[in-house]
Amino acid sequence: MIRKTASSAIASLAVLGMVSETAAGGRAVECYEQVNRPSVYETVYENVLVSPAGQQVEYVPAIYGTRERVVQIAPQRVSYEILPAVTRTIHRTVKVDDGGYSWEWRVIHGRRVLCKIRYKARYERVAETVVVQPERRRRVVIPAEYESVAEEVLVQPEQRRIIEVPASYQTVARRVVVREGSSGWRRVHVPRHCQY
């Protein structure tokens, strides 16, 4: 870069020397003009990393459900109960007096006489309670008692999944310099009729 600047300065001095000589009435031997070459750009496309590859952990919570089950709330038991006697009332005729004989005074035809009197046996109907079946003890079996209850059960335990996340890229355009711009001098052909 320093060399290019130095050669530009020398060329400028040479031209200035020629110009002053021409202005003084001398004849141009060589002529130069300044040439500017612009920089040349080109658009290039490239993939740039937006986000790097990584891992993502995803948690799936445990799943619970309800299950019905039958539980025993009381065991089988045995007890005894007293059955009262079975009775029945019956009626029967019983002799309450055998009858027989007795002596008593009577008046017959105006005369008082002692008579032997016969009495018949006397019967009465009486009620009587009889036992048809005596009192007894009976064994009673009380079955076990059950109840349906709902309980929470684990259907699926908690899970952890690792998800691979790929890197993310994006295509971007940018302008790059293909050739740097430059500034220099180019020799100019001067026609003979233009020379002084």
mmCIF file with all atom_site columns, N, CA and C in Angstrom, residues 101-146:
data_model
loop_
_atom_site.group_PDB
_atom_site.id
_atom_site.type_symbol
_atom_site.label_atom_id
_atom_site.label_alt_id
_atom_site.label_comp_id
_atom_site.label_asym_id
_atom_site.label_entity_id
_atom_site.label_seq_id
_atom_site.pdbx_PDB_ins_code
_atom_site.Cartn_x
_atom_site.Cartn_y
_atom_site.Cartn_z
_atom_site.occupancy
_atom_site.B_iso_or_equiv
_atom_site.pdbx_formal_charge
_atom_site.auth_seq_id
_atom_site.auth_comp_id
_atom_site.auth_asym_id
_atom_site.auth_atom_id
_atom_site.pdbx_PDB_model_num
ATOM 1   N N  . TYR A 1 101 ? -123.438 -91.178 98.937  1.00 0.00 ? 101 TYR A N  1
ATOM 2   C CA . TYR A 1 101 ? -124.682 -91.176 99.727  1.00 0.00 ? 101 TYR A CA 1
ATOM 3   C C  . TYR A 1 101 ? -124.510 -90.273 100.944 1.00 0.00 ? 101 TYR A C  1
ATOM 4   N N  . SER A 1 102 ? -125.704 -89.747 101.337 1.00 0.00 ? 102 SER A N  1
ATOM 5   C CA . SER A 1 102 ? -125.718 -88.973 102.584 1.00 0.00 ? 102 SER A CA 1
ATOM 6   C C  . SER A 1 102 ? -127.132 -89.071 103.203 1.00 0.00 ? 102 SER A C  1
ATOM 7   N N  . TRP A 1 103 ? -127.251 -88.755 104.439 1.00 0.00 ? 103 TRP A N  1
ATOM 8   C CA . TRP A 1 103 ? -128.535 -88.795 105.144 1.00 0.00 ? 103 TRP A CA 1
ATOM 9   C C  . TRP A 1 103 ? -128.965 -87.373 105.383 1.00 0.00 ? 103 TRP A C  1
ATOM 10  N N  . GLU A 1 104 ? -130.272 -87.172 105.150 1.00 0.00 ? 104 GLU A N  1
ATOM 11  C CA . GLU A 1 104 ? -130.805 -85.845 105.411 1.00 0.00 ? 104 GLU A CA 1
ATOM 12  C C  . GLU A 1 104 ? -132.291 -85.986 105.816 1.00 0.00 ? 104 GLU A C  1
ATOM 13  N N  . TRP A 1 105 ? -132.744 -85.023 106.529 1.00 0.00 ? 105 TRP A N  1
ATOM 14  C CA . TRP A 1 105 ? -134.133 -84.993 106.990 1.00 0.00 ? 105 TRP A CA 1
ATOM 15  C C  . TRP A 1 105 ? -134.990 -84.371 105.927 1.00 0.00 ? 105 TRP A C  1
ATOM 16  N N  . ARG A 1 106 ? -136.157 -85.061 105.703 1.00 0.00 ? 106 ARG A N  1
ATOM 17  C CA . ARG A 1 106 ? -137.118 -84.531 104.755 1.00 0.00 ? 106 ARG A CA 1
ATOM 18  C C  . ARG A 1 106 ? -138.519 -84.627 105.368 1.00 0.00 ? 106 ARG A C  1
ATOM 19  N N  . VAL A 1 107 ? -139.421 -83.874 104.813 1.00 0.00 ? 107 VAL A N  1
ATOM 20  C CA . VAL A 1 107 ? -140.812 -83.936 105.288 1.00 0.00 ? 107 VAL A CA 1
ATOM 21  C C  . VAL A 1 107 ? -141.603 -84.600 104.182 1.00 0.00 ? 107 VAL A C  1
ATOM 22  N N  . ILE A 1 108 ? -142.149 -85.724 104.486 1.00 0.00 ? 108 ILE A N  1
ATOM 23  C CA . ILE A 1 108 ? -142.939 -86.457 103.503 1.00 0.00 ? 108 ILE A CA 1
ATOM 24  C C  . ILE A 1 108 ? -144.317 -86.693 104.121 1.00 0.00 ? 108 ILE A C  1
ATOM 25  N N  . HIS A 1 109 ? -145.379 -86.282 103.437 1.00 0.00 ? 109 HIS A N  1
ATOM 26  C CA . HIS A 1 109 ? -146.768 -86.392 103.905 1.00 0.00 ? 109 HIS A CA 1
ATOM 27  C C  . HIS A 1 109 ? -146.928 -85.836 105.309 1.00 0.00 ? 109 HIS A C  1
ATOM 28  N N  . GLY A 1 110 ? -146.317 -84.774 105.558 1.00 0.00 ? 110 GLY A N  1
ATOM 29  C CA . GLY A 1 110 ? -146.473 -84.081 106.835 1.00 0.00 ? 110 GLY A CA 1
ATOM 30  C C  . GLY A 1 110 ? -145.639 -84.663 107.948 1.00 0.00 ? 110 GLY A C  1
ATOM 31  N N  . ARG A 1 111 ? -144.873 -85.684 107.585 1.00 0.00 ? 111 ARG A N  1
ATOM 32  C CA . ARG A 1 111 ? -144.050 -86.282 108.643 1.00 0.00 ? 111 ARG A CA 1
ATOM 33  C C  . ARG A 1 111 ? -142.583 -86.082 108.317 1.00 0.00 ? 111 ARG A C  1
ATOM 34  N N  . ARG A 1 112 ? -141.864 -85.875 109.382 1.00 0.00 ? 112 ARG A N  1
ATOM 35  C CA . ARG A 1 112 ? -140.406 -85.672 109.232 1.00 0.00 ? 112 ARG A CA 1
ATOM 36  C C  . ARG A 1 112 ? -139.734 -87.020 109.286 1.00 0.00 ? 112 ARG A C  1
ATOM 37  N N  . VAL A 1 113 ? -139.026 -87.297 108.131 1.00 0.00 ? 113 VAL A N  1
ATOM 38  C CA . VAL A 1 113 ? -138.382 -88.599 108.051 1.00 0.00 ? 113 VAL A CA 1
ATOM 39  C C  . VAL A 1 113 ? -136.929 -88.425 107.648 1.00 0.00 ? 113 VAL A C  1
ATOM 40  N N  . LEU A 1 114 ? -136.079 -89.390 107.999 1.00 0.00 ? 114 LEU A N  1
ATOM 41  C CA . LEU A 1 114 ? -134.645 -89.363 107.657 1.00 0.00 ? 114 LEU A CA 1
ATOM 42  C C  . LEU A 1 114 ? -134.476 -90.224 106.415 1.00 0.00 ? 114 LEU A C  1
ATOM 43  N N  . CYS A 1 115 ? -133.937 -89.622 105.403 1.00 0.00 ? 115 CYS A N  1
ATOM 44  C CA . CYS A 1 115 ? -133.815 -90.329 104.131 1.00 0.00 ? 115 CYS A CA 1
ATOM 45  C C  . CYS A 1 115 ? -132.335 -90.445 103.736 1.00 0.00 ? 115 CYS A C  1
ATOM 46  N N  . LYS A 1 116 ? -132.077 -91.599 103.096 1.00 0.00 ? 116 LYS A N  1
ATOM 47  C CA . LYS A 1 116 ? -130.728 -91.789 102.534 1.00 0.00 ? 116 LYS A CA 1
ATOM 48  C C  . LYS A 1 116 ? -130.760 -91.258 101.092 1.00 0.00 ? 116 LYS A C  1
ATOM 49  N N  . ILE A 1 117 ? -129.918 -90.290 100.801 1.00 0.00 ? 117 ILE A N  1
ATOM 50  C CA . ILE A 1 117 ? -129.934 -89.623 99.512  1.00 0.00 ? 117 ILE A CA 1
ATOM 51  C C  . ILE A 1 117 ? -128.669 -90.021 98.732  1.00 0.00 ? 117 ILE A C  1
ATOM 52  N N  . ARG A 1 118 ? -128.890 -90.380 97.472  1.00 0.00 ? 118 ARG A N  1
ATOM 53  C CA . ARG A 1 118 ? -127.748 -90.732 96.607  1.00 0.00 ? 118 ARG A CA 1
ATOM 54  C C  . ARG A 1 118 ? -127.404 -89.543 95.720  1.00 0.00 ? 118 ARG A C  1
ATOM 55  N N  . TYR A 1 119 ? -126.134 -89.201 95.659  1.00 0.00 ? 119 TYR A N  1
ATOM 56  C CA . TYR A 1 119 ? -125.643 -88.097 94.820  1.00 0.00 ? 119 TYR A CA 1
ATOM 57  C C  . TYR A 1 119 ? -124.823 -88.648 93.634  1.00 0.00 ? 119 TYR A C  1
ATOM 58  N N  . LYS A 1 120 ? -125.047 -88.067 92.460  1.00 0.00 ? 120 LYS A N  1
ATOM 59  C CA . LYS A 1 120 ? -124.288 -88.494 91.276  1.00 0.00 ? 120 LYS A CA 1
ATOM 60  C C  . LYS A 1 120 ? -122.889 -87.852 91.301  1.00 0.00 ? 120 LYS A C  1
ATOM 61  N N  . ALA A 1 121 ? -121.999 -88.520 90.609  1.00 0.00 ? 121 ALA A N  1
ATOM 62  C CA . ALA A 1 121 ? -120.648 -87.932 90.480  1.00 0.00 ? 121 ALA A CA 1
ATOM 63  C C  . ALA A 1 121 ? -120.741 -86.615 89.683  1.00 0.00 ? 121 ALA A C  1
ATOM 64  N N  . ARG A 1 122 ? -119.875 -85.657 90.038  1.00 0.00 ? 122 ARG A N  1
ATOM 65  C CA . ARG A 1 122 ? -119.929 -84.354 89.374  1.00 0.00 ? 122 ARG A CA 1
ATOM 66  C C  . ARG A 1 122 ? -118.664 -84.160 88.538  1.00 0.00 ? 122 ARG A C  1
ATOM 67  N N  . TYR A 1 123 ? -118.883 -83.703 87.281  1.00 0.00 ? 123 TYR A N  1
ATOM 68  C CA . TYR A 1 123 ? -117.779 -83.494 86.346  1.00 0.00 ? 123 TYR A CA 1
ATOM 69  C C  . TYR A 1 123 ? -117.713 -82.025 85.920  1.00 0.00 ? 123 TYR A C  1
ATOM 70  N N  . GLU A 1 124 ? -116.511 -81.595 85.585  1.00 0.00 ? 124 GLU A N  1
ATOM 71  C CA . GLU A 1 124 ? -116.297 -80.220 85.075  1.00 0.00 ? 124 GLU A CA 1
ATOM 72  C C  . GLU A 1 124 ? -115.339 -80.274 83.888  1.00 0.00 ? 124 GLU A C  1
ATOM 73  N N  . ARG A 1 125 ? -115.515 -79.299 82.960  1.00 0.00 ? 125 ARG A N  1
ATOM 74  C CA . ARG A 1 125 ? -114.602 -79.193 81.801  1.00 0.00 ? 125 ARG A CA 1
ATOM 75  C C  . ARG A 1 125 ? -113.513 -78.199 82.169  1.00 0.00 ? 125 ARG A C  1
ATOM 76  N N  . VAL A 1 126 ? -112.259 -78.650 82.083  1.00 0.00 ? 126 VAL A N  1
ATOM 77  C CA . VAL A 1 126 ? -111.128 -77.792 82.473  1.00 0.00 ? 126 VAL A CA 1
ATOM 78  C C  . VAL A 1 126 ? -110.176 -77.646 81.281  1.00 0.00 ? 126 VAL A C  1
ATOM 79  N N  . ALA A 1 127 ? -109.469 -76.464 81.248  1.00 0.00 ? 127 ALA A N  1
ATOM 80  C CA . ALA A 1 127 ? -108.467 -76.196 80.202  1.00 0.00 ? 127 ALA A CA 1
ATOM 81  C C  . ALA A 1 127 ? -107.102 -76.516 80.770  1.00 0.00 ? 127 ALA A C  1
ATOM 82  N N  . GLU A 1 128 ? -106.283 -77.137 79.894  1.00 0.00 ? 128 GLU A N  1
ATOM 83  C CA . GLU A 1 128 ? -104.946 -77.522 80.352  1.00 0.00 ? 128 GLU A CA 1
ATOM 84  C C  . GLU A 1 128 ? -103.941 -77.198 79.244  1.00 0.00 ? 128 GLU A C  1
ATOM 85  N N  . THR A 1 129 ? -102.794 -76.610 79.624  1.00 0.00 ? 129 THR A N  1
ATOM 86  C CA . THR A 1 129 ? -101.737 -76.263 78.663  1.00 0.00 ? 129 THR A CA 1
ATOM 87  C C  . THR A 1 129 ? -100.725 -77.399 78.631  1.00 0.00 ? 129 THR A C  1
ATOM 88  N N  . VAL A 1 130 ? -100.517 -77.935 77.442  1.00 0.00 ? 130 VAL A N  1
ATOM 89  C CA . VAL A 1 130 ? -99.541  -79.013 77.295  1.00 0.00 ? 130 VAL A CA 1
ATOM 90  C C  . VAL A 1 130 ? -98.402  -78.546 76.395  1.00 0.00 ? 130 VAL A C  1
ATOM 91  N N  . VAL A 1 131 ? -97.182  -79.059 76.591  1.00 0.00 ? 131 VAL A N  1
ATOM 92  C CA . VAL A 1 131 ? -95.991  -78.707 75.798  1.00 0.00 ? 131 VAL A CA 1
ATOM 93  C C  . VAL A 1 131 ? -95.935  -79.604 74.575  1.00 0.00 ? 131 VAL A C  1
ATOM 94  N N  . VAL A 1 132 ? -96.010  -78.977 73.425  1.00 0.00 ? 132 VAL A N  1
ATOM 95  C CA . VAL A 1 132 ? -95.920  -79.730 72.173  1.00 0.00 ? 132 VAL A CA 1
ATOM 96  C C  . VAL A 1 132 ? -94.447  -79.932 71.814  1.00 0.00 ? 132 VAL A C  1
ATOM 97  N N  . GLN A 1 133 ? -93.649  -78.857 71.976  1.00 0.00 ? 133 GLN A N  1
ATOM 98  C CA . GLN A 1 133 ? -92.203  -78.930 71.676  1.00 0.00 ? 133 GLN A CA 1
ATOM 99  C C  . GLN A 1 133 ? -91.488  -78.140 72.750  1.00 0.00 ? 133 GLN A C  1
ATOM 100 N N  . PRO A 1 134 ? -90.522  -78.748 73.431  1.00 0.00 ? 134 PRO A N  1
ATOM 101 C CA . PRO A 1 134 ? -89.870  -78.045 74.542  1.00 0.00 ? 134 PRO A CA 1
ATOM 102 C C  . PRO A 1 134 ? -88.963  -76.905 74.040  1.00 0.00 ? 134 PRO A C  1
ATOM 103 N N  . GLU A 1 135 ? -88.580  -76.058 74.968  1.00 0.00 ? 135 GLU A N  1
ATOM 104 C CA . GLU A 1 135 ? -87.650  -74.956 74.643  1.00 0.00 ? 135 GLU A CA 1
ATOM 105 C C  . GLU A 1 135 ? -86.334  -75.546 74.149  1.00 0.00 ? 135 GLU A C  1
ATOM 106 N N  . ARG A 1 136 ? -85.736  -74.857 73.125  1.00 0.00 ? 136 ARG A N  1
ATOM 107 C CA . ARG A 1 136 ? -84.468  -75.373 72.607  1.00 0.00 ? 136 ARG A CA 1
ATOM 108 C C  . ARG A 1 136 ? -83.551  -74.221 72.179  1.00 0.00 ? 136 ARG A C  1
ATOM 109 N N  . ARG A 1 137 ? -82.268  -74.541 71.998  1.00 0.00 ? 137 ARG A N  1
ATOM 110 C CA . ARG A 1 137 ? -81.272  -73.547 71.578  1.00 0.00 ? 137 ARG A CA 1
ATOM 111 C C  . ARG A 1 137 ? -80.882  -73.837 70.134  1.00 0.00 ? 137 ARG A C  1
ATOM 112 N N  . ARG A 1 138 ? -80.917  -72.774 69.297  1.00 0.00 ? 138 ARG A N  1
ATOM 113 C CA . ARG A 1 138 ? -80.604  -72.964 67.882  1.00 0.00 ? 138 ARG A CA 1
ATOM 114 C C  . ARG A 1 138 ? -79.323  -72.201 67.523  1.00 0.00 ? 138 ARG A C  1
ATOM 115 N N  . ARG A 1 139 ? -78.446  -72.863 66.726  1.00 0.00 ? 139 ARG A N  1
ATOM 116 C CA . ARG A 1 139 ? -77.185  -72.246 66.266  1.00 0.00 ? 139 ARG A CA 1
ATOM 117 C C  . ARG A 1 139 ? -77.465  -71.414 65.011  1.00 0.00 ? 139 ARG A C  1
ATOM 118 N N  . VAL A 1 140 ? -77.029  -70.146 65.053  1.00 0.00 ? 140 VAL A N  1
ATOM 119 C CA . VAL A 1 140 ? -77.250  -69.235 63.928  1.00 0.00 ? 140 VAL A CA 1
ATOM 120 C C  . VAL A 1 140 ? -75.886  -68.784 63.400  1.00 0.00 ? 140 VAL A C  1
ATOM 121 N N  . VAL A 1 141 ? -75.656  -68.987 62.076  1.00 0.00 ? 141 VAL A N  1
ATOM 122 C CA . VAL A 1 141 ? -74.400  -68.563 61.451  1.00 0.00 ? 141 VAL A CA 1
ATOM 123 C C  . VAL A 1 141 ? -74.649  -67.231 60.740  1.00 0.00 ? 141 VAL A C  1
ATOM 124 N N  . ILE A 1 142 ? -73.902  -66.201 61.161  1.00 0.00 ? 142 ILE A N  1
ATOM 125 C CA . ILE A 1 142 ? -74.005  -64.870 60.531  1.00 0.00 ? 142 ILE A CA 1
ATOM 126 C C  . ILE A 1 142 ? -72.868  -64.769 59.516  1.00 0.00 ? 142 ILE A C  1
ATOM 127 N N  . PRO A 1 143 ? -73.186  -64.645 58.219  1.00 0.00 ? 143 PRO A N  1
ATOM 128 C CA . PRO A 1 143 ? -72.122  -64.627 57.201  1.00 0.00 ? 143 PRO A CA 1
ATOM 129 C C  . PRO A 1 143 ? -71.228  -63.395 57.316  1.00 0.00 ? 143 PRO A C  1
ATOM 130 N N  . ALA A 1 144 ? -70.035  -63.525 56.739  1.00 0.00 ? 144 ALA A N  1
ATOM 131 C CA . ALA A 1 144 ? -69.094  -62.391 56.721  1.00 0.00 ? 144 ALA A CA 1
ATOM 132 C C  . ALA A 1 144 ? -69.694  -61.243 55.921  1.00 0.00 ? 144 ALA A C  1
ATOM 133 N N  . GLU A 1 145 ? -69.308  -60.022 56.297  1.00 0.00 ? 145 GLU A N  1
ATOM 134 C CA . GLU A 1 145 ? -69.811  -58.826 55.606  1.00 0.00 ? 145 GLU A CA 1
ATOM 135 C C  . GLU A 1 145 ? -68.699  -58.245 54.743  1.00 0.00 ? 145 GLU A C  1
ATOM 136 N N  . TYR A 1 146 ? -69.068  -57.849 53.523  1.00 0.00 ? 146 TYR A N  1
ATOM 137 C CA . TYR A 1 146 ? -68.108  -57.293 52.564  1.00 0.00 ? 146 TYR A CA 1
ATOM 138 C C  . TYR A 1 146 ? -68.583  -55.939 52.083  1.00 0.00 ? 146 TYR A C  1
#
